[in-house]
Amino acid sequence: MRRALLAALLLAALGGCSGDAPGEASTVGVRAAGCEAIERVGTGVVVEGPTGPVVVTSAHTVTGAAEITVIAGDETAGALLAFDPAADLALLTAPEGVETARVASDVNAGDSGRLIVWEPDGRLIETGVEVTRTLRVRIEDIFVEADVERLAIEIDTATVRGDSGAPVFNDSGEVLGVVYARSREREASFAVRHEEIAALIRTPTIDPSASRCR
């Protein structure tokens, strides 16, 4: 059970709307259909791109999707703007009227923050976290085909299947990273770091593998 149960209940009572703490109003749900009989779900965060707001989420959530839906109260169709299988990041069109978050410019071990996860029932679940490590990870891409390097952070909380793309905010509401995996050995999760997000926003390219199923 997440340590933020009390915060989750509070957010549910508020209908998942923006509260005093920054970040909630920028967090959205993502659903992708196409490769599997059951829709894949994840979380995204709306940030400012070069030409307007975009949703940042995990590439492995939307790869091969014939239909993408972004949920911010209402449901809207999401179009793929960028896809990077090495960083495990994707950019989607953002719904109108959603508050944008800033991408952080720095992160260090020991920094405190908040993880916000969108649940399929519409709730936003908030967990207080600490950055335990900053990492340069040697890993395979999302198709388990190529060896890549990925800038990441480790946070001290467990996540579950369906939490991919959930933003990690610092105490100022800036995006430190988005979750892509959890540890199988301890209560910890890993997020793609802000530098990777900023790089894809600066150069939003769609890798040809975006249409493939994993």
PDB file of C-alpha atoms in Angstrom:
ATOM      1  CA  MET A   1       0.000   0.000   0.000  1.00  0.00           C
ATOM      2  CA  ARG A   2       1.349   3.402  -0.864  1.00  0.00           C
ATOM      3  CA  ARG A   3       2.500   5.570   1.997  1.00  0.00           C
ATOM      4  CA  ALA A   4       0.349   8.390   0.632  1.00  0.00           C
ATOM      5  CA  LEU A   5      -3.002   6.782   1.403  1.00  0.00           C
ATOM      6  CA  LEU A   6      -4.170   9.786   3.387  1.00  0.00           C
ATOM      7  CA  ALA A   7      -3.155  12.154   0.599  1.00  0.00           C
ATOM      8  CA  ALA A   8      -4.905   9.943  -1.936  1.00  0.00           C
ATOM      9  CA  LEU A   9      -8.131  10.060   0.035  1.00  0.00           C
ATOM     10  CA  LEU A  10      -7.885  13.816   0.233  1.00  0.00           C
ATOM     11  CA  LEU A  11      -7.339  14.139  -3.504  1.00  0.00           C
ATOM     12  CA  ALA A  12     -10.249  11.800  -4.162  1.00  0.00           C
ATOM     13  CA  ALA A  13     -12.473  13.942  -1.972  1.00  0.00           C
ATOM     14  CA  LEU A  14     -11.419  16.965  -4.018  1.00  0.00           C
ATOM     15  CA  GLY A  15     -12.227  15.145  -7.248  1.00  0.00           C
ATOM     16  CA  GLY A  16      -8.592  15.017  -8.312  1.00  0.00           C
ATOM     17  CA  CYS A  17      -8.512  18.759  -8.911  1.00  0.00           C
ATOM     18  CA  SER A  18      -5.673  21.134  -8.254  1.00  0.00           C
ATOM     19  CA  GLY A  19      -4.912  21.763  -4.594  1.00  0.00           C
ATOM     20  CA  ASP A  20      -2.452  24.013  -2.813  1.00  0.00           C
ATOM     21  CA  ALA A  21       0.527  21.838  -3.727  1.00  0.00           C
ATOM     22  CA  PRO A  22       1.877  22.385  -7.265  1.00  0.00           C
ATOM     23  CA  GLY A  23       1.772  19.561  -9.802  1.00  0.00           C
ATOM     24  CA  GLU A  24      -1.698  18.084  -9.442  1.00  0.00           C
ATOM     25  CA  ALA A  25      -3.268  20.378 -12.049  1.00  0.00           C
ATOM     26  CA  SER A  26      -0.628  19.327 -14.613  1.00  0.00           C
ATOM     27  CA  THR A  27      -0.995  15.558 -14.144  1.00  0.00           C
ATOM     28  CA  VAL A  28      -3.163  13.645 -16.643  1.00  0.00           C
ATOM     29  CA  GLY A  29      -4.117  10.092 -17.464  1.00  0.00           C
ATOM     30  CA  VAL A  30      -3.069   8.273 -20.633  1.00  0.00           C
ATOM     31  CA  ARG A  31      -4.803   5.316 -22.272  1.00  0.00           C
ATOM     32  CA  ALA A  32      -3.470   3.519 -25.344  1.00  0.00           C
ATOM     33  CA  ALA A  33      -5.238   0.917 -27.469  1.00  0.00           C
ATOM     34  CA  GLY A  34      -3.959  -1.100 -30.380  1.00  0.00           C
ATOM     35  CA  CYS A  35      -1.395  -3.743 -29.468  1.00  0.00           C
ATOM     36  CA  GLU A  36      -3.190  -5.600 -26.707  1.00  0.00           C
ATOM     37  CA  ALA A  37      -6.733  -6.742 -26.031  1.00  0.00           C
ATOM     38  CA  ILE A  38      -6.709  -4.661 -22.839  1.00  0.00           C
ATOM     39  CA  GLU A  39      -5.933  -0.952 -23.033  1.00  0.00           C
ATOM     40  CA  ARG A  40      -2.639   0.102 -21.517  1.00  0.00           C
ATOM     41  CA  VAL A  41      -2.856   2.903 -18.988  1.00  0.00           C
ATOM     42  CA  GLY A  42      -0.304   5.328 -17.663  1.00  0.00           C
ATOM     43  CA  THR A  43       0.172   8.835 -16.381  1.00  0.00           C
ATOM     44  CA  GLY A  44       1.463  11.947 -18.088  1.00  0.00           C
ATOM     45  CA  VAL A  45       2.387  15.494 -17.191  1.00  0.00           C
ATOM     46  CA  VAL A  46       1.680  18.639 -19.194  1.00  0.00           C
ATOM     47  CA  VAL A  47       4.704  20.878 -19.764  1.00  0.00           C
ATOM     48  CA  GLU A  48       5.411  23.777 -22.084  1.00  0.00           C
ATOM     49  CA  GLY A  49       6.864  22.839 -25.469  1.00  0.00           C
ATOM     50  CA  PRO A  50       8.392  25.086 -28.159  1.00  0.00           C
ATOM     51  CA  THR A  51       4.985  25.733 -29.746  1.00  0.00           C
ATOM     52  CA  GLY A  52       2.649  25.111 -26.821  1.00  0.00           C
ATOM     53  CA  PRO A  53       1.763  22.593 -24.123  1.00  0.00           C
ATOM     54  CA  VAL A  54       2.636  18.899 -24.586  1.00  0.00           C
ATOM     55  CA  VAL A  55       2.085  15.778 -22.510  1.00  0.00           C
ATOM     56  CA  VAL A  56       5.195  13.870 -21.422  1.00  0.00           C
ATOM     57  CA  THR A  57       4.678  10.158 -20.783  1.00  0.00           C
ATOM     58  CA  SER A  58       6.484   6.833 -21.176  1.00  0.00           C
ATOM     59  CA  ALA A  59       7.131   5.568 -24.685  1.00  0.00           C
ATOM     60  CA  HIS A  60       6.416   1.959 -23.709  1.00  0.00           C
ATOM     61  CA  THR A  61       2.858   2.936 -22.741  1.00  0.00           C
ATOM     62  CA  VAL A  62       1.955   4.242 -26.198  1.00  0.00           C
ATOM     63  CA  THR A  63       4.136   2.229 -28.576  1.00  0.00           C
ATOM     64  CA  GLY A  64       2.129   0.683 -31.386  1.00  0.00           C
ATOM     65  CA  ALA A  65      -1.045   2.417 -30.242  1.00  0.00           C
ATOM     66  CA  ALA A  66      -3.764   2.900 -32.833  1.00  0.00           C
ATOM     67  CA  GLU A  67      -5.628   5.222 -30.480  1.00  0.00           C
ATOM     68  CA  ILE A  68      -4.365   7.366 -27.610  1.00  0.00           C
ATOM     69  CA  THR A  69      -6.609   9.128 -25.103  1.00  0.00           C
ATOM     70  CA  VAL A  70      -5.531  11.836 -22.671  1.00  0.00           C
ATOM     71  CA  ILE A  71      -7.717  12.258 -19.583  1.00  0.00           C
ATOM     72  CA  ALA A  72      -7.861  15.535 -17.676  1.00  0.00           C
ATOM     73  CA  GLY A  73     -11.376  15.323 -16.307  1.00  0.00           C
ATOM     74  CA  ASP A  74     -12.699  15.015 -19.859  1.00  0.00           C
ATOM     75  CA  GLU A  75     -11.232  12.616 -22.398  1.00  0.00           C
ATOM     76  CA  THR A  76      -9.555  13.928 -25.554  1.00  0.00           C
ATOM     77  CA  ALA A  77      -7.747  12.212 -28.403  1.00  0.00           C
ATOM     78  CA  GLY A  78      -3.979  12.458 -28.111  1.00  0.00           C
ATOM     79  CA  ALA A  79      -1.661  12.598 -31.122  1.00  0.00           C
ATOM     80  CA  LEU A  80       1.932  11.392 -30.949  1.00  0.00           C
ATOM     81  CA  LEU A  81       4.403  14.284 -31.321  1.00  0.00           C
ATOM     82  CA  ALA A  82       7.664  12.580 -30.333  1.00  0.00           C
ATOM     83  CA  PHE A  83       8.851   9.074 -29.456  1.00  0.00           C
ATOM     84  CA  ASP A  84      12.237   8.007 -28.096  1.00  0.00           C
ATOM     85  CA  PRO A  85      12.645   4.267 -27.350  1.00  0.00           C
ATOM     86  CA  ALA A  86      16.101   4.802 -25.824  1.00  0.00           C
ATOM     87  CA  ALA A  87      14.969   7.352 -23.226  1.00  0.00           C
ATOM     88  CA  ASP A  88      11.535   5.677 -22.926  1.00  0.00           C
ATOM     89  CA  LEU A  89       9.786   8.998 -23.476  1.00  0.00           C
ATOM     90  CA  ALA A  90       6.930  10.165 -25.675  1.00  0.00           C
ATOM     91  CA  LEU A  91       5.267  13.524 -26.235  1.00  0.00           C
ATOM     92  CA  LEU A  92       1.550  13.845 -26.948  1.00  0.00           C
ATOM     93  CA  THR A  93      -0.767  16.707 -27.785  1.00  0.00           C
ATOM     94  CA  ALA A  94      -2.181  18.272 -24.627  1.00  0.00           C
ATOM     95  CA  PRO A  95      -5.832  18.998 -23.838  1.00  0.00           C
ATOM     96  CA  GLU A  96      -6.836  22.638 -23.758  1.00  0.00           C
ATOM     97  CA  GLY A  97      -6.945  24.449 -20.455  1.00  0.00           C
ATOM     98  CA  VAL A  98      -4.596  22.174 -18.490  1.00  0.00           C
ATOM     99  CA  GLU A  99      -2.006  23.918 -16.343  1.00  0.00           C
ATOM    100  CA  THR A 100       1.585  23.424 -17.453  1.00  0.00           C
ATOM    101  CA  ALA A 101       4.466  22.459 -15.182  1.00  0.00           C
ATOM    102  CA  ARG A 102       8.066  23.543 -15.605  1.00  0.00           C
ATOM    103  CA  VAL A 103      10.802  21.010 -16.304  1.00  0.00           C
ATOM    104  CA  ALA A 104      13.467  21.162 -13.575  1.00  0.00           C
ATOM    105  CA  SER A 105      17.038  22.155 -14.360  1.00  0.00           C
ATOM    106  CA  ASP A 106      18.750  20.338 -11.489  1.00  0.00           C
ATOM    107  CA  VAL A 107      18.325  17.338  -9.188  1.00  0.00           C
ATOM    108  CA  ASN A 108      20.498  15.845  -6.471  1.00  0.00           C
ATOM    109  CA  ALA A 109      20.417  12.842  -4.174  1.00  0.00           C
ATOM    110  CA  GLY A 110      18.560  13.776  -1.016  1.00  0.00           C
ATOM    111  CA  ASP A 111      16.108  16.121  -2.751  1.00  0.00           C
ATOM    112  CA  SER A 112      12.539  15.722  -1.538  1.00  0.00           C
ATOM    113  CA  GLY A 113       9.532  15.772  -3.790  1.00  0.00           C
ATOM    114  CA  ARG A 114       6.212  14.228  -4.727  1.00  0.00           C
ATOM    115  CA  LEU A 115       5.145  11.445  -7.063  1.00  0.00           C
ATOM    116  CA  ILE A 116       1.652  11.845  -8.546  1.00  0.00           C
ATOM    117  CA  VAL A 117      -0.038   8.878 -10.226  1.00  0.00           C
ATOM    118  CA  TRP A 118      -3.287   8.969 -12.204  1.00  0.00           C
ATOM    119  CA  GLU A 119      -5.578   6.020 -11.510  1.00  0.00           C
ATOM    120  CA  PRO A 120      -8.129   4.656 -14.035  1.00  0.00           C
ATOM    121  CA  ASP A 121     -10.959   5.634 -11.680  1.00  0.00           C
ATOM    122  CA  GLY A 122      -9.914   9.266 -12.072  1.00  0.00           C
ATOM    123  CA  ARG A 123      -8.129   9.729  -8.738  1.00  0.00           C
ATOM    124  CA  LEU A 124      -4.693  11.272  -8.377  1.00  0.00           C
ATOM    125  CA  ILE A 125      -2.543   9.502  -5.803  1.00  0.00           C
ATOM    126  CA  GLU A 126       0.235  11.559  -4.263  1.00  0.00           C
ATOM    127  CA  THR A 127       3.274  10.113  -2.493  1.00  0.00           C
ATOM    128  CA  GLY A 128       6.038  12.047  -0.776  1.00  0.00           C
ATOM    129  CA  VAL A 129       9.401  10.803  -2.075  1.00  0.00           C
ATOM    130  CA  GLU A 130      13.123  11.348  -1.726  1.00  0.00           C
ATOM    131  CA  VAL A 131      15.652  11.111  -4.541  1.00  0.00           C
ATOM    132  CA  THR A 132      18.050   8.432  -3.334  1.00  0.00           C
ATOM    133  CA  ARG A 133      20.388   8.418  -6.349  1.00  0.00           C
ATOM    134  CA  THR A 134      21.024  10.163  -9.643  1.00  0.00           C
ATOM    135  CA  LEU A 135      22.028   7.655 -12.284  1.00  0.00           C
ATOM    136  CA  ARG A 136      23.435   7.175 -15.760  1.00  0.00           C
ATOM    137  CA  VAL A 137      21.831   3.810 -16.480  1.00  0.00           C
ATOM    138  CA  ARG A 138      23.157   1.313 -19.010  1.00  0.00           C
ATOM    139  CA  ILE A 139      20.009  -0.446 -20.132  1.00  0.00           C
ATOM    140  CA  GLU A 140      18.282  -1.880 -23.180  1.00  0.00           C
ATOM    141  CA  ASP A 141      15.772   0.172 -25.137  1.00  0.00           C
ATOM    142  CA  ILE A 142      12.060  -0.508 -24.680  1.00  0.00           C
ATOM    143  CA  PHE A 143      12.139  -3.217 -27.368  1.00  0.00           C
ATOM    144  CA  VAL A 144      15.066  -4.999 -25.627  1.00  0.00           C
ATOM    145  CA  GLU A 145      17.105  -4.729 -28.811  1.00  0.00           C
ATOM    146  CA  ALA A 146      19.740  -2.023 -28.382  1.00  0.00           C
ATOM    147  CA  ASP A 147      22.052  -1.093 -25.506  1.00  0.00           C
ATOM    148  CA  VAL A 148      21.492   2.536 -24.506  1.00  0.00           C
ATOM    149  CA  GLU A 149      22.338   5.010 -21.752  1.00  0.00           C
ATOM    150  CA  ARG A 150      19.570   6.798 -19.893  1.00  0.00           C
ATOM    151  CA  LEU A 151      19.799   9.589 -17.331  1.00  0.00           C
ATOM    152  CA  ALA A 152      17.594   8.654 -14.395  1.00  0.00           C
ATOM    153  CA  ILE A 153      16.810   9.123 -10.729  1.00  0.00           C
ATOM    154  CA  GLU A 154      15.928   6.551  -8.105  1.00  0.00           C
ATOM    155  CA  ILE A 155      13.153   7.403  -5.662  1.00  0.00           C
ATOM    156  CA  ASP A 156      12.341   5.682  -2.392  1.00  0.00           C
ATOM    157  CA  THR A 157       8.860   4.387  -3.162  1.00  0.00           C
ATOM    158  CA  ALA A 158       7.416   1.363  -4.920  1.00  0.00           C
ATOM    159  CA  THR A 159       5.220   1.702  -7.991  1.00  0.00           C
ATOM    160  CA  VAL A 160       3.040  -0.816  -9.796  1.00  0.00           C
ATOM    161  CA  ARG A 161       2.154  -1.753 -13.356  1.00  0.00           C
ATOM    162  CA  GLY A 162       0.223   1.129 -14.887  1.00  0.00           C
ATOM    163  CA  ASP A 163       2.168   3.845 -13.038  1.00  0.00           C
ATOM    164  CA  SER A 164       4.547   4.477 -15.947  1.00  0.00           C
ATOM    165  CA  GLY A 165       4.821   8.122 -16.955  1.00  0.00           C
ATOM    166  CA  ALA A 166       3.920   9.386 -13.489  1.00  0.00           C
ATOM    167  CA  PRO A 167       5.728  12.671 -12.805  1.00  0.00           C
ATOM    168  CA  VAL A 168       8.120  13.241  -9.922  1.00  0.00           C
ATOM    169  CA  PHE A 169       7.918  16.876  -8.839  1.00  0.00           C
ATOM    170  CA  ASN A 170      10.322  18.786  -6.632  1.00  0.00           C
ATOM    171  CA  ASP A 171       8.966  20.939  -3.812  1.00  0.00           C
ATOM    172  CA  SER A 172       8.559  23.862  -6.234  1.00  0.00           C
ATOM    173  CA  GLY A 173       6.357  21.852  -8.585  1.00  0.00           C
ATOM    174  CA  GLU A 174       9.018  21.365 -11.274  1.00  0.00           C
ATOM    175  CA  VAL A 175       9.266  18.014 -13.050  1.00  0.00           C
ATOM    176  CA  LEU A 176      12.351  16.058 -11.994  1.00  0.00           C
ATOM    177  CA  GLY A 177      11.447  13.018 -14.101  1.00  0.00           C
ATOM    178  CA  VAL A 178       8.774  10.513 -15.107  1.00  0.00           C
ATOM    179  CA  VAL A 179       8.585   6.934 -13.849  1.00  0.00           C
ATOM    180  CA  TYR A 180       9.596   4.123 -16.174  1.00  0.00           C
ATOM    181  CA  ALA A 181      10.309   1.120 -13.910  1.00  0.00           C
ATOM    182  CA  ARG A 182      10.308  -0.238 -10.374  1.00  0.00           C
ATOM    183  CA  SER A 183      12.927  -2.216  -8.476  1.00  0.00           C
ATOM    184  CA  ARG A 184      12.261  -5.929  -8.017  1.00  0.00           C
ATOM    185  CA  GLU A 185      14.596  -6.078  -5.025  1.00  0.00           C
ATOM    186  CA  ARG A 186      13.514  -3.183  -2.784  1.00  0.00           C
ATOM    187  CA  GLU A 187      10.946  -0.444  -2.365  1.00  0.00           C
ATOM    188  CA  ALA A 188      12.270   1.860  -5.055  1.00  0.00           C
ATOM    189  CA  SER A 189      11.353   3.128  -8.511  1.00  0.00           C
ATOM    190  CA  PHE A 190      13.201   4.769 -11.372  1.00  0.00           C
ATOM    191  CA  ALA A 191      12.324   7.867 -13.383  1.00  0.00           C
ATOM    192  CA  VAL A 192      13.737   9.280 -16.616  1.00  0.00           C
ATOM    193  CA  ARG A 193      15.525  12.460 -15.616  1.00  0.00           C
ATOM    194  CA  HIS A 194      14.665  16.038 -16.552  1.00  0.00           C
ATOM    195  CA  GLU A 195      17.575  16.391 -19.003  1.00  0.00           C
ATOM    196  CA  GLU A 196      16.135  13.634 -21.208  1.00  0.00           C
ATOM    197  CA  ILE A 197      12.708  15.290 -21.126  1.00  0.00           C
ATOM    198  CA  ALA A 198      14.136  18.690 -22.049  1.00  0.00           C
ATOM    199  CA  ALA A 199      16.163  17.187 -24.906  1.00  0.00           C
ATOM    200  CA  LEU A 200      13.114  15.540 -26.479  1.00  0.00           C
ATOM    201  CA  ILE A 201      11.081  18.740 -26.119  1.00  0.00           C
ATOM    202  CA  ARG A 202      13.845  20.704 -27.873  1.00  0.00           C
ATOM    203  CA  THR A 203      14.044  18.159 -30.710  1.00  0.00           C
ATOM    204  CA  PRO A 204      10.684  16.360 -30.926  1.00  0.00           C
ATOM    205  CA  THR A 205      11.323  13.477 -33.313  1.00  0.00           C
ATOM    206  CA  ILE A 206       9.312  10.286 -33.794  1.00  0.00           C
ATOM    207  CA  ASP A 207      11.434   7.168 -34.071  1.00  0.00           C
ATOM    208  CA  PRO A 208      10.101   4.779 -36.767  1.00  0.00           C
ATOM    209  CA  SER A 209       9.673   2.087 -34.094  1.00  0.00           C
ATOM    210  CA  ALA A 210       6.745   4.037 -32.599  1.00  0.00           C
ATOM    211  CA  SER A 211       4.283   2.009 -34.680  1.00  0.00           C
ATOM    212  CA  ARG A 212       5.639  -1.339 -33.406  1.00  0.00           C
ATOM    213  CA  CYS A 213       4.158  -3.440 -30.653  1.00  0.00           C
ATOM    214  CA  ARG A 214       6.502  -4.607 -27.900  1.00  0.00           C
TER     215      ARG A 214
END
